[in-house]
mmCIF file of C-alpha atoms in Angstrom:
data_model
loop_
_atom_site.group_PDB
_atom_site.id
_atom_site.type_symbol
_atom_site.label_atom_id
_atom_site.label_comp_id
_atom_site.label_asym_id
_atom_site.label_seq_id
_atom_site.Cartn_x
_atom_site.Cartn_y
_atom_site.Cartn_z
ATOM 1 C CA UNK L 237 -6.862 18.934 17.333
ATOM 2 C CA UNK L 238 -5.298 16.480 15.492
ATOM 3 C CA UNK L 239 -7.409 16.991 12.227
ATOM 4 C CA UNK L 240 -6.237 20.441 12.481
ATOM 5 C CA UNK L 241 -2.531 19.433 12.804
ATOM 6 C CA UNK L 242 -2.926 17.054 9.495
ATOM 7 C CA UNK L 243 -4.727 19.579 7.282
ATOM 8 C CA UNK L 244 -1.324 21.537 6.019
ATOM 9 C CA UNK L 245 1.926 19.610 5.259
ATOM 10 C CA UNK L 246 4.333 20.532 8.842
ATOM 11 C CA UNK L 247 7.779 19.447 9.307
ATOM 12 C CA UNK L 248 6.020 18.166 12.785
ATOM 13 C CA UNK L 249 3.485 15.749 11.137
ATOM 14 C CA UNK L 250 6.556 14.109 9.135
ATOM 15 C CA UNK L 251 8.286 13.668 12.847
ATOM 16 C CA UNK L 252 5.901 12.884 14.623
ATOM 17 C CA UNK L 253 4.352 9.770 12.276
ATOM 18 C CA UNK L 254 8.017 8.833 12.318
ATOM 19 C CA UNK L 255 8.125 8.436 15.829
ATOM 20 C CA UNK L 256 5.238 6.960 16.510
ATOM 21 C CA UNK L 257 6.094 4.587 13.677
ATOM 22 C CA UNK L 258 8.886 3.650 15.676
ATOM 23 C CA UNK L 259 7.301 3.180 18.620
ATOM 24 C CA UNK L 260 4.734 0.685 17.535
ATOM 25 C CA UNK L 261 6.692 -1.375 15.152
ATOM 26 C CA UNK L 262 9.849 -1.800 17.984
ATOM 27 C CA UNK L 263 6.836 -2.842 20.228
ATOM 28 C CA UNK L 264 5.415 -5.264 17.796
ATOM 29 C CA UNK L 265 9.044 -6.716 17.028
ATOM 30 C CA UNK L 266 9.727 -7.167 21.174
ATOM 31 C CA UNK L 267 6.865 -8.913 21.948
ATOM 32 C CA UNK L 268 7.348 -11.347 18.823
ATOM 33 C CA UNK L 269 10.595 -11.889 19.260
ATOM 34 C CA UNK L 270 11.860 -15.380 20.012
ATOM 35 C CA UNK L 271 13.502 -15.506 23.582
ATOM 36 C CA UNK L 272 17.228 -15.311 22.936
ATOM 37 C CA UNK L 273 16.591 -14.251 19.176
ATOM 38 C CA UNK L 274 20.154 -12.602 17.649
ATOM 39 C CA UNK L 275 21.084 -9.204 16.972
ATOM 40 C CA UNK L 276 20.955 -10.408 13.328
ATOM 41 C CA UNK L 277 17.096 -11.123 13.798
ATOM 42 C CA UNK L 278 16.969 -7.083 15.095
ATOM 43 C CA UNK L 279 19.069 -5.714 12.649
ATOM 44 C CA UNK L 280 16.786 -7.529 10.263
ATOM 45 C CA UNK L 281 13.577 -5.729 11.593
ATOM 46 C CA UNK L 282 15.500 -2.513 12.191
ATOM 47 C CA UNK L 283 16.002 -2.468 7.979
ATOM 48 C CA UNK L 284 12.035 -3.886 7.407
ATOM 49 C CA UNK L 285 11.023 -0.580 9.775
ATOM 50 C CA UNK L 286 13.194 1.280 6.920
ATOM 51 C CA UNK L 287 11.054 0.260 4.748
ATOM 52 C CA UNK L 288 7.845 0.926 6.504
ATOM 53 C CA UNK L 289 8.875 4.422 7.404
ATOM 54 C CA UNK L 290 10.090 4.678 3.775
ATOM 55 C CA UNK L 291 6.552 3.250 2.138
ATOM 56 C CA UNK L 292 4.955 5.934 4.627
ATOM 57 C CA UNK L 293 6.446 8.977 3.202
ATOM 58 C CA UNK L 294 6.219 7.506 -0.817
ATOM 59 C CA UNK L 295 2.521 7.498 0.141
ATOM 60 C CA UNK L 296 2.053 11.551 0.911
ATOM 61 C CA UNK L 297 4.687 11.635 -1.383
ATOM 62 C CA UNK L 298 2.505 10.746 -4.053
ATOM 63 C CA UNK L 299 -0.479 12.242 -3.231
ATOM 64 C CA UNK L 300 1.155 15.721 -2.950
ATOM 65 C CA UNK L 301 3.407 15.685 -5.620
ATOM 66 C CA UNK L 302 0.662 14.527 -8.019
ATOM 67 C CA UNK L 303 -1.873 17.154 -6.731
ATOM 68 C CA UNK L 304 -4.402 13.610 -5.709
ATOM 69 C CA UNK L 305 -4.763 15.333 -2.376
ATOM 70 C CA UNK L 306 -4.079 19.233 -1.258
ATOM 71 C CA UNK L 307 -1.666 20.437 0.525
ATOM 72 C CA UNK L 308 -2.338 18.031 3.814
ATOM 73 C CA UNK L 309 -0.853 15.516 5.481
ATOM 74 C CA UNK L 310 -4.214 13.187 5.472
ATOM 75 C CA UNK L 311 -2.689 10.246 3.613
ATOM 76 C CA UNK L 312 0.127 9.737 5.721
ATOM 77 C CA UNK L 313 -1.669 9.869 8.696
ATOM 78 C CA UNK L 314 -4.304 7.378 7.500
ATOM 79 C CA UNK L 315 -1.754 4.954 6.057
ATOM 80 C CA UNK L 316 -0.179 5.105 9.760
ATOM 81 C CA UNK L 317 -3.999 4.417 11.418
ATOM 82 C CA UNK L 318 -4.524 1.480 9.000
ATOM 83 C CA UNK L 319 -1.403 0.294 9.727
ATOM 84 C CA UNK L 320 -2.253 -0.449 13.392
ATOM 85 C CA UNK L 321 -5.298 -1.800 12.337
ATOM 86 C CA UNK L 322 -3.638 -4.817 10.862
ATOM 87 C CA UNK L 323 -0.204 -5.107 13.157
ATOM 88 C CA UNK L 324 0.562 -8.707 11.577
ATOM 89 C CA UNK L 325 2.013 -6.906 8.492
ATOM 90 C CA UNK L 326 4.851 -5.756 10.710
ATOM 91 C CA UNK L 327 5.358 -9.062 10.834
ATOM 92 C CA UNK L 328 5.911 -10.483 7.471
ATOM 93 C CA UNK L 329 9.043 -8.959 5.469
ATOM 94 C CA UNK L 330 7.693 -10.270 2.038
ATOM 95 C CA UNK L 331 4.349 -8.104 2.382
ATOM 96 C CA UNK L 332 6.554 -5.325 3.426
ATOM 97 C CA UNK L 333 9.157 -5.414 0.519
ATOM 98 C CA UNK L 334 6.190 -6.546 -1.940
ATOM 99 C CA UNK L 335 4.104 -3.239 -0.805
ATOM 100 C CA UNK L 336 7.348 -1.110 -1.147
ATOM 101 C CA UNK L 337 7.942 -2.595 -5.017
ATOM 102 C CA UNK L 338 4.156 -1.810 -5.700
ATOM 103 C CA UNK L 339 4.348 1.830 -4.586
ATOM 104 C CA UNK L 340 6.939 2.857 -6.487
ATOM 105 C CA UNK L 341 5.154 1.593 -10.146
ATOM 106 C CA UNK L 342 1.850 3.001 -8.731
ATOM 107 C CA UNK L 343 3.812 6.639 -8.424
ATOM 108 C CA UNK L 344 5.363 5.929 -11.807
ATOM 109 C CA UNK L 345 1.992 5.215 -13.021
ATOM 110 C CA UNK L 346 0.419 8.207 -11.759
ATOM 111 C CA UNK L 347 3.127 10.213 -12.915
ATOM 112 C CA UNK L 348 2.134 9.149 -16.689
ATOM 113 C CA UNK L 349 -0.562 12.079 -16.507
ATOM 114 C CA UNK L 350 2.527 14.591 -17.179
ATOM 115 C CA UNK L 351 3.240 12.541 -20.426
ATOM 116 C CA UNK L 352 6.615 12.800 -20.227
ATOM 117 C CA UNK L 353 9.074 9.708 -20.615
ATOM 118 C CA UNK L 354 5.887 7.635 -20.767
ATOM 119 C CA UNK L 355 8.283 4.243 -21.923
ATOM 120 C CA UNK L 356 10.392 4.865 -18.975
ATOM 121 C CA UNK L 357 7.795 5.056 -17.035
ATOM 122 C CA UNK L 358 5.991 2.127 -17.820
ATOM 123 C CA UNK L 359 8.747 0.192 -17.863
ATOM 124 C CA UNK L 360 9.999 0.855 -14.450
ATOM 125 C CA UNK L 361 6.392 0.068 -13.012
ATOM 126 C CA UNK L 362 6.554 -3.388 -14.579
ATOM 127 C CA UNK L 363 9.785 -4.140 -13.686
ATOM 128 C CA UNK L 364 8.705 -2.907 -9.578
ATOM 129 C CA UNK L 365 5.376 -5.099 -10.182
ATOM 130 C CA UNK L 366 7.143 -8.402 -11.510
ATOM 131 C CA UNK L 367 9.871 -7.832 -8.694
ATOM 132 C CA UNK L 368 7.147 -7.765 -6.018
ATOM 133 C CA UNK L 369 5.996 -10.814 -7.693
ATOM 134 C CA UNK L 370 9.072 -12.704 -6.676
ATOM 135 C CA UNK L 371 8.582 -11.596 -2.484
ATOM 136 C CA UNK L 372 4.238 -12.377 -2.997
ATOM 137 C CA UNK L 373 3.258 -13.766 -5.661
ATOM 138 C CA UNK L 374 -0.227 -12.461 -6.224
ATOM 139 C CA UNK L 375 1.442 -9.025 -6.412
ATOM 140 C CA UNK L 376 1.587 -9.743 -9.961
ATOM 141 C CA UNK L 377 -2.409 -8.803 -10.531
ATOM 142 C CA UNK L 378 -1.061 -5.181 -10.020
ATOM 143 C CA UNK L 379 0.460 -5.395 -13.555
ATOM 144 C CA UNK L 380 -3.292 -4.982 -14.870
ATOM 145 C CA UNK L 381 -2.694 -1.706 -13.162
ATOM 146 C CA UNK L 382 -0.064 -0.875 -16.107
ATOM 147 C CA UNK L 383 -2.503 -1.729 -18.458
ATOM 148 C CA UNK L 384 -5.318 0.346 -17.396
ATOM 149 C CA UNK L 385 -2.955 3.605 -16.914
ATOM 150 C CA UNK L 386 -1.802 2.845 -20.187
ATOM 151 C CA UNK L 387 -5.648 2.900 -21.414
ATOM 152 C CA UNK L 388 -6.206 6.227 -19.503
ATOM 153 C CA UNK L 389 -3.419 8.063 -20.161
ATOM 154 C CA UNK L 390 -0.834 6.493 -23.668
ATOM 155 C CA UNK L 391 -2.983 3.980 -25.409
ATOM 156 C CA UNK L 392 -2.930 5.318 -29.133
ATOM 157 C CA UNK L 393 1.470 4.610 -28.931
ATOM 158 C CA UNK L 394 1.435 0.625 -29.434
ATOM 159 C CA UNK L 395 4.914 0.249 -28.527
ATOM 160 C CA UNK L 396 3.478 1.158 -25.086
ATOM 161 C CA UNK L 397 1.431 -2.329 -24.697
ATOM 162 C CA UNK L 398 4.754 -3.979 -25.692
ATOM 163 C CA UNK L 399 7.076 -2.606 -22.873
ATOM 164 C CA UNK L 400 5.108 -4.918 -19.960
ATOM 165 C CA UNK L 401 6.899 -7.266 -21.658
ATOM 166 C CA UNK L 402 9.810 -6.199 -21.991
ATOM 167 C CA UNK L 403 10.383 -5.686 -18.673
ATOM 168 C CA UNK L 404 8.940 -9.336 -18.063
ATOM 169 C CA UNK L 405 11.747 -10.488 -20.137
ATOM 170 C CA UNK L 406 14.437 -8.334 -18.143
ATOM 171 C CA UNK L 407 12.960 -9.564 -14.512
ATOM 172 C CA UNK L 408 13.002 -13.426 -15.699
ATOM 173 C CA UNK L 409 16.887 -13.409 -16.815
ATOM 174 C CA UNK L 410 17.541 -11.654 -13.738
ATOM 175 C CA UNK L 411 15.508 -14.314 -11.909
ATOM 176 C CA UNK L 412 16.923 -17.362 -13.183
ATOM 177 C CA UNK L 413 20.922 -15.900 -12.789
ATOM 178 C CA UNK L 414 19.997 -15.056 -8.994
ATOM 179 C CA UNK L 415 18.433 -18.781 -8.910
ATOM 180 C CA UNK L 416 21.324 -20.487 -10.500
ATOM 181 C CA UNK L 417 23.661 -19.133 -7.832
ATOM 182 C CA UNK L 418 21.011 -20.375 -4.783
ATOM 183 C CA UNK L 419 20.667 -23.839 -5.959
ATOM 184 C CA UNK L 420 16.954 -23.514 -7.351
ATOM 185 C CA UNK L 421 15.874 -22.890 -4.176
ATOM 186 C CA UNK L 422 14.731 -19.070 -5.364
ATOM 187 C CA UNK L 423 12.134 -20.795 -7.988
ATOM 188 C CA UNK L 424 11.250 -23.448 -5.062
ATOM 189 C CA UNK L 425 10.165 -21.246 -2.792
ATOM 190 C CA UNK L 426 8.398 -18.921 -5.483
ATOM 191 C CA UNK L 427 6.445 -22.063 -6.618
ATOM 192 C CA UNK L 428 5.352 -22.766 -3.166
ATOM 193 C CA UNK L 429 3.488 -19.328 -3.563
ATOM 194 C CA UNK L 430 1.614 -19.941 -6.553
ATOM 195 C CA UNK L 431 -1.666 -21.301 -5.391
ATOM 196 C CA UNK L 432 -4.865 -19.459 -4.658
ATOM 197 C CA UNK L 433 -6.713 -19.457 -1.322
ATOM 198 C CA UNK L 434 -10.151 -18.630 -0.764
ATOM 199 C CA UNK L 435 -9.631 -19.690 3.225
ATOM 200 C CA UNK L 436 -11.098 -16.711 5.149
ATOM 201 C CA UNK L 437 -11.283 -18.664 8.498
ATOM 202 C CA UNK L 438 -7.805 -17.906 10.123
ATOM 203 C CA UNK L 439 -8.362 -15.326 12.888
ATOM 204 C CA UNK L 440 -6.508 -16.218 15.857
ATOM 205 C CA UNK L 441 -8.542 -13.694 17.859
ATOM 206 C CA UNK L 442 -11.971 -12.092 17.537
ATOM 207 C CA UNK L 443 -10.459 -8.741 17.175
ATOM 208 C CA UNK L 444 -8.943 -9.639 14.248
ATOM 209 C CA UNK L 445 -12.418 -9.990 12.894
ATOM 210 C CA UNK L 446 -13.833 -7.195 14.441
ATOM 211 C CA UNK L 447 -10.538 -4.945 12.513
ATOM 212 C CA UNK L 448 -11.105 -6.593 9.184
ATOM 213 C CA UNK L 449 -14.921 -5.730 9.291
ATOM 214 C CA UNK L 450 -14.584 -2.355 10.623
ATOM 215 C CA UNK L 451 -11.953 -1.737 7.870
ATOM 216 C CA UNK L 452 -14.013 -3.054 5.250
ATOM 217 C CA UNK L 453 -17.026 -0.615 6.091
ATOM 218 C CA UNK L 454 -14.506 2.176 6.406
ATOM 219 C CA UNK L 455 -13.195 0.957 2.790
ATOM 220 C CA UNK L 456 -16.662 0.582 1.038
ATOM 221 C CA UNK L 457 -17.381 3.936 2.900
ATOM 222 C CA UNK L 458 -14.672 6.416 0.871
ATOM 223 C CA UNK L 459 -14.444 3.800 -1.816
ATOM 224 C CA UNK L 460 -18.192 4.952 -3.133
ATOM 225 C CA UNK L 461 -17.693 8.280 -1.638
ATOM 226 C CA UNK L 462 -15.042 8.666 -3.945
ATOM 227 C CA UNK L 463 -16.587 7.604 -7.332
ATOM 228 C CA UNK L 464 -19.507 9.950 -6.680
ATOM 229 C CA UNK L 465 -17.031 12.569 -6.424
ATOM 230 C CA UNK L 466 -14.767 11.595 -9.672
ATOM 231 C CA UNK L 467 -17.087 13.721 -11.895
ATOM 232 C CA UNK L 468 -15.912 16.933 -9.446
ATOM 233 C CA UNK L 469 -12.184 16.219 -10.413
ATOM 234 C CA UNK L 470 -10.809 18.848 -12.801
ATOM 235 C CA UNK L 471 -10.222 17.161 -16.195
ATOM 236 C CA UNK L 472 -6.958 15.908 -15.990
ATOM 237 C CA UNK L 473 -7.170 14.650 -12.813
ATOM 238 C CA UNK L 474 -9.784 12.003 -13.510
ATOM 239 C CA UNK L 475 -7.576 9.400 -14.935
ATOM 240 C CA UNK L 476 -5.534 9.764 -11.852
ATOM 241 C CA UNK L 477 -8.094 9.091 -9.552
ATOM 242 C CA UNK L 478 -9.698 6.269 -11.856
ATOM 243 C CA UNK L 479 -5.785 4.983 -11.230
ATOM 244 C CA UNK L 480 -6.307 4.904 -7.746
ATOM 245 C CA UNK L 481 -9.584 3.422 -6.971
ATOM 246 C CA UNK L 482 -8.545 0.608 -9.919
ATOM 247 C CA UNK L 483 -5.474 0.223 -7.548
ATOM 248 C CA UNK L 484 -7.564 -0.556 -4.289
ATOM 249 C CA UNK L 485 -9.479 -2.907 -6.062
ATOM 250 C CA UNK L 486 -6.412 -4.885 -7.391
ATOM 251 C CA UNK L 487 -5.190 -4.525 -3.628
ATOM 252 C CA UNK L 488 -8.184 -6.343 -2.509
ATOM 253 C CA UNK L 489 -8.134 -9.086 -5.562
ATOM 254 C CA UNK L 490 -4.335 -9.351 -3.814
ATOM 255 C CA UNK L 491 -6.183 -9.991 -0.391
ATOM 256 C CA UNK L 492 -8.027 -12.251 -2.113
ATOM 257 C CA UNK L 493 -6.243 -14.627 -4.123
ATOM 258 C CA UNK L 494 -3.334 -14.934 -1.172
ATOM 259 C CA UNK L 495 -2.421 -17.812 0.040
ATOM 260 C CA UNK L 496 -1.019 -18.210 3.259
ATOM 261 C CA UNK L 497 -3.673 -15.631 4.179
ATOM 262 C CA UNK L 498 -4.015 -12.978 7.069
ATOM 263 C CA UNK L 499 -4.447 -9.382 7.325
ATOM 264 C CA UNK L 500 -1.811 -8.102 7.069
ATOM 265 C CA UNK L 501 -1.912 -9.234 2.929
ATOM 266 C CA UNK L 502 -4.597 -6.088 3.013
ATOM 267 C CA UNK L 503 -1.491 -4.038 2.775
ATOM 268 C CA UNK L 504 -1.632 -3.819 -0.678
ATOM 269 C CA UNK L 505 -5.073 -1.734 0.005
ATOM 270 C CA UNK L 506 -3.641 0.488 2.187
ATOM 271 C CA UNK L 507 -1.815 3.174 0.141
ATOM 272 C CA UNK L 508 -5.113 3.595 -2.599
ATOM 273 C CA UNK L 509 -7.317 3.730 0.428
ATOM 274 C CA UNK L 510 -5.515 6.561 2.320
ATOM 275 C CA UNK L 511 -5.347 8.939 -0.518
ATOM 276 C CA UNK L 512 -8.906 8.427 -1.156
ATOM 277 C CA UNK L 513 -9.497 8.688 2.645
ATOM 278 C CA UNK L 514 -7.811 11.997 2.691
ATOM 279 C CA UNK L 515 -10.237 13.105 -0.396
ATOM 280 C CA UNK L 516 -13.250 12.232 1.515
ATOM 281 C CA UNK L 517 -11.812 14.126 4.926
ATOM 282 C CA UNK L 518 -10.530 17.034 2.906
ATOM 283 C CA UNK L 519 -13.959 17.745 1.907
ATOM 284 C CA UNK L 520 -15.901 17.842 4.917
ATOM 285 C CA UNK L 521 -16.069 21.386 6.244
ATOM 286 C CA UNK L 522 -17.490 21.294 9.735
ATOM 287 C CA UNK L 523 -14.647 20.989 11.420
ATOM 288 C CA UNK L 524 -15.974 19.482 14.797
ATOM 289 C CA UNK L 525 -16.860 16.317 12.202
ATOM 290 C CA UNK L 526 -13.794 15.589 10.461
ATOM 291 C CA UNK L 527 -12.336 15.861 13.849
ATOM 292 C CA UNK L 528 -14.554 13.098 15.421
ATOM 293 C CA UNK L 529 -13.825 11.165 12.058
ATOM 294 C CA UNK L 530 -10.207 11.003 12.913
ATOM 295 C CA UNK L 531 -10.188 10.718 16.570
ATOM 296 C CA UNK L 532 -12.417 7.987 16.046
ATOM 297 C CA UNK L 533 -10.226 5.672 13.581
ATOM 298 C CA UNK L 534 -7.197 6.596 15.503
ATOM 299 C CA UNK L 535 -8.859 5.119 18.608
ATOM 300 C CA UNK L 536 -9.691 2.259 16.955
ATOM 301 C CA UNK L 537 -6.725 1.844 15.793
ATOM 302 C CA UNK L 538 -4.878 1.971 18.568
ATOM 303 C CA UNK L 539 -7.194 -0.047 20.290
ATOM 304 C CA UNK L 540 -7.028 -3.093 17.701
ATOM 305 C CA UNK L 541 -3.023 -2.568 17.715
ATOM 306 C CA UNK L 542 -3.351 -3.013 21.643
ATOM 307 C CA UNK L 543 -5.483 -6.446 21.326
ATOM 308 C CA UNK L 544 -3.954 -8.000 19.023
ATOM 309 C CA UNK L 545 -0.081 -7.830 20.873
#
């Protein structure tokens, strides 16, 4: 029972989410591949998978080591399921590196709760946000995200509002020194990115429609499951959950604003939505339920991976 397996934190659930990882992404990068494509090509997607397998384990990484979810391995296996959902974002490196930059601010953020090196902190997230900015562009809404955990967690400090820009001013120098040396082709490119695009028409298939509506029910589903539940959260967990759900949102504003869009920009949803996922399947008692729950998204999921190769 795979529910079972997920509900405490194994050295098996860490291997076997690796493998699988593995196995699906190498797929996904054979079948894409250009006939006669380089081993530079492959050595390129052999260091995106890095980061895949390394924005996987961030994920429960988070969750567990800020108490968000309890002792389970929920998260990581939802993050993995949603992943196959949307097998395009295997495909672009800038989503990849752009949802790797936003994880680590969104576990600094969290981590303001403990109120310890609270400049640091919010430093380092803005500095992770405006770097993501440079790989997507409209990864730079997240840096609202800074502002709301400072509102929740450090507001009556005002030197706290002040460090977003700070690290603004430390991410532009390094900017224009790395663009110098390319020949302006760094700000070329990053210009190219700027616009907004409200173009939802660019399925190739009709199961890419049928993914992107079956993961928006399953989103609206533990997104309002969860804010009825935020007045259950012990005190000082509250803000850290408000941080969350305010992070999914921005992931979808992300989704929306992209240009150049597809689904595998929803990325940027995926990490908020599996930690509130595994709050909504922790919770469920019968176990027969949860079971059918995650049996049935893994299905899916494997089913939308399979149609869409």
């Amino acid at each position: 029972m795979i529910a079972s397996v997920f509900g405490k934190t194994r050295p098996f659930n860490y291997l076997a989410i690796g493998i699988l990882l593995f196995v699906f992404f190498i797929l996904k990068t054979l079948i894409t591949a250009e006939t006669g494509a380089s081993w530079l090509y492959f050595a390129q997607e052999i260091g995106l998978f890095v980061i895949v397998f390394a924005s996987s384990f961030l994920i429960n990484f988070i969750a567990l080591k800020n108490e968000l979810t309890k002792t389970n391995n929920y998260a990581l296996l939802l993050f993995f399921v949603f992943l196959l959902f949307f097998s395009s974002y295997f495909e672009n490196k800038n989503i990849i590196i752009a949802n790797f930059f936003l994880l680590l601010a969104l576990r600094r953020l969290i981590s303001l709760k403990s109120l310890v090196s609270t400049k640091e902190k919010i430093f380092d997230a803005s500095f992770w946000i405006l770097l993501a900015g440079l790989f997507h562009f409209w990864s730079l809404l997240y840096i609202v995200l800074v502002f709301i955990a400072i509102i929740l967690h450090v507001s009556r400090d005002y030197r706290n509002w002040v460090i977003p820009f700070i690290s603004l001013l430390a991410v532009t120098i390094l900017f224009f020194l790395v663009n110098s040396f390319l020949d302006n082709s760094l700000m070329s490119s990053l210009l190219s990115k700027t616009y907004v695009s409200f173009n939802f028409y660019y399925f190739d298939t009709i199961y890419q429609r049928m993914a992107l509506a079956l993961f928006a029910a399953i989103s609206l589903f533990f997104f309002v499951s969860q804010i009825f539940d935020i007045p259950n959260k012990a005190l000082n967990m509250k803000s850290s959950h408000k941080t969350i759900l305010f992070s999914f949102i921005l992931g979808v504003g992300i989704y929306v604003l992209s240009a150049n869009k597809n689904n595998g920009s929803l990325a940027f949803c995926f990490a908020p939505l599996a930690i509130i996922g595994a709050n909504f399947i922790e919770k469920i008692d019968n176990k027969w339920i949860k079971e059918i729950i995650v049996y049935g998204m893994i299905i899916s999921a494997v089913f939308f991976y399979v149609m869409q190769l």
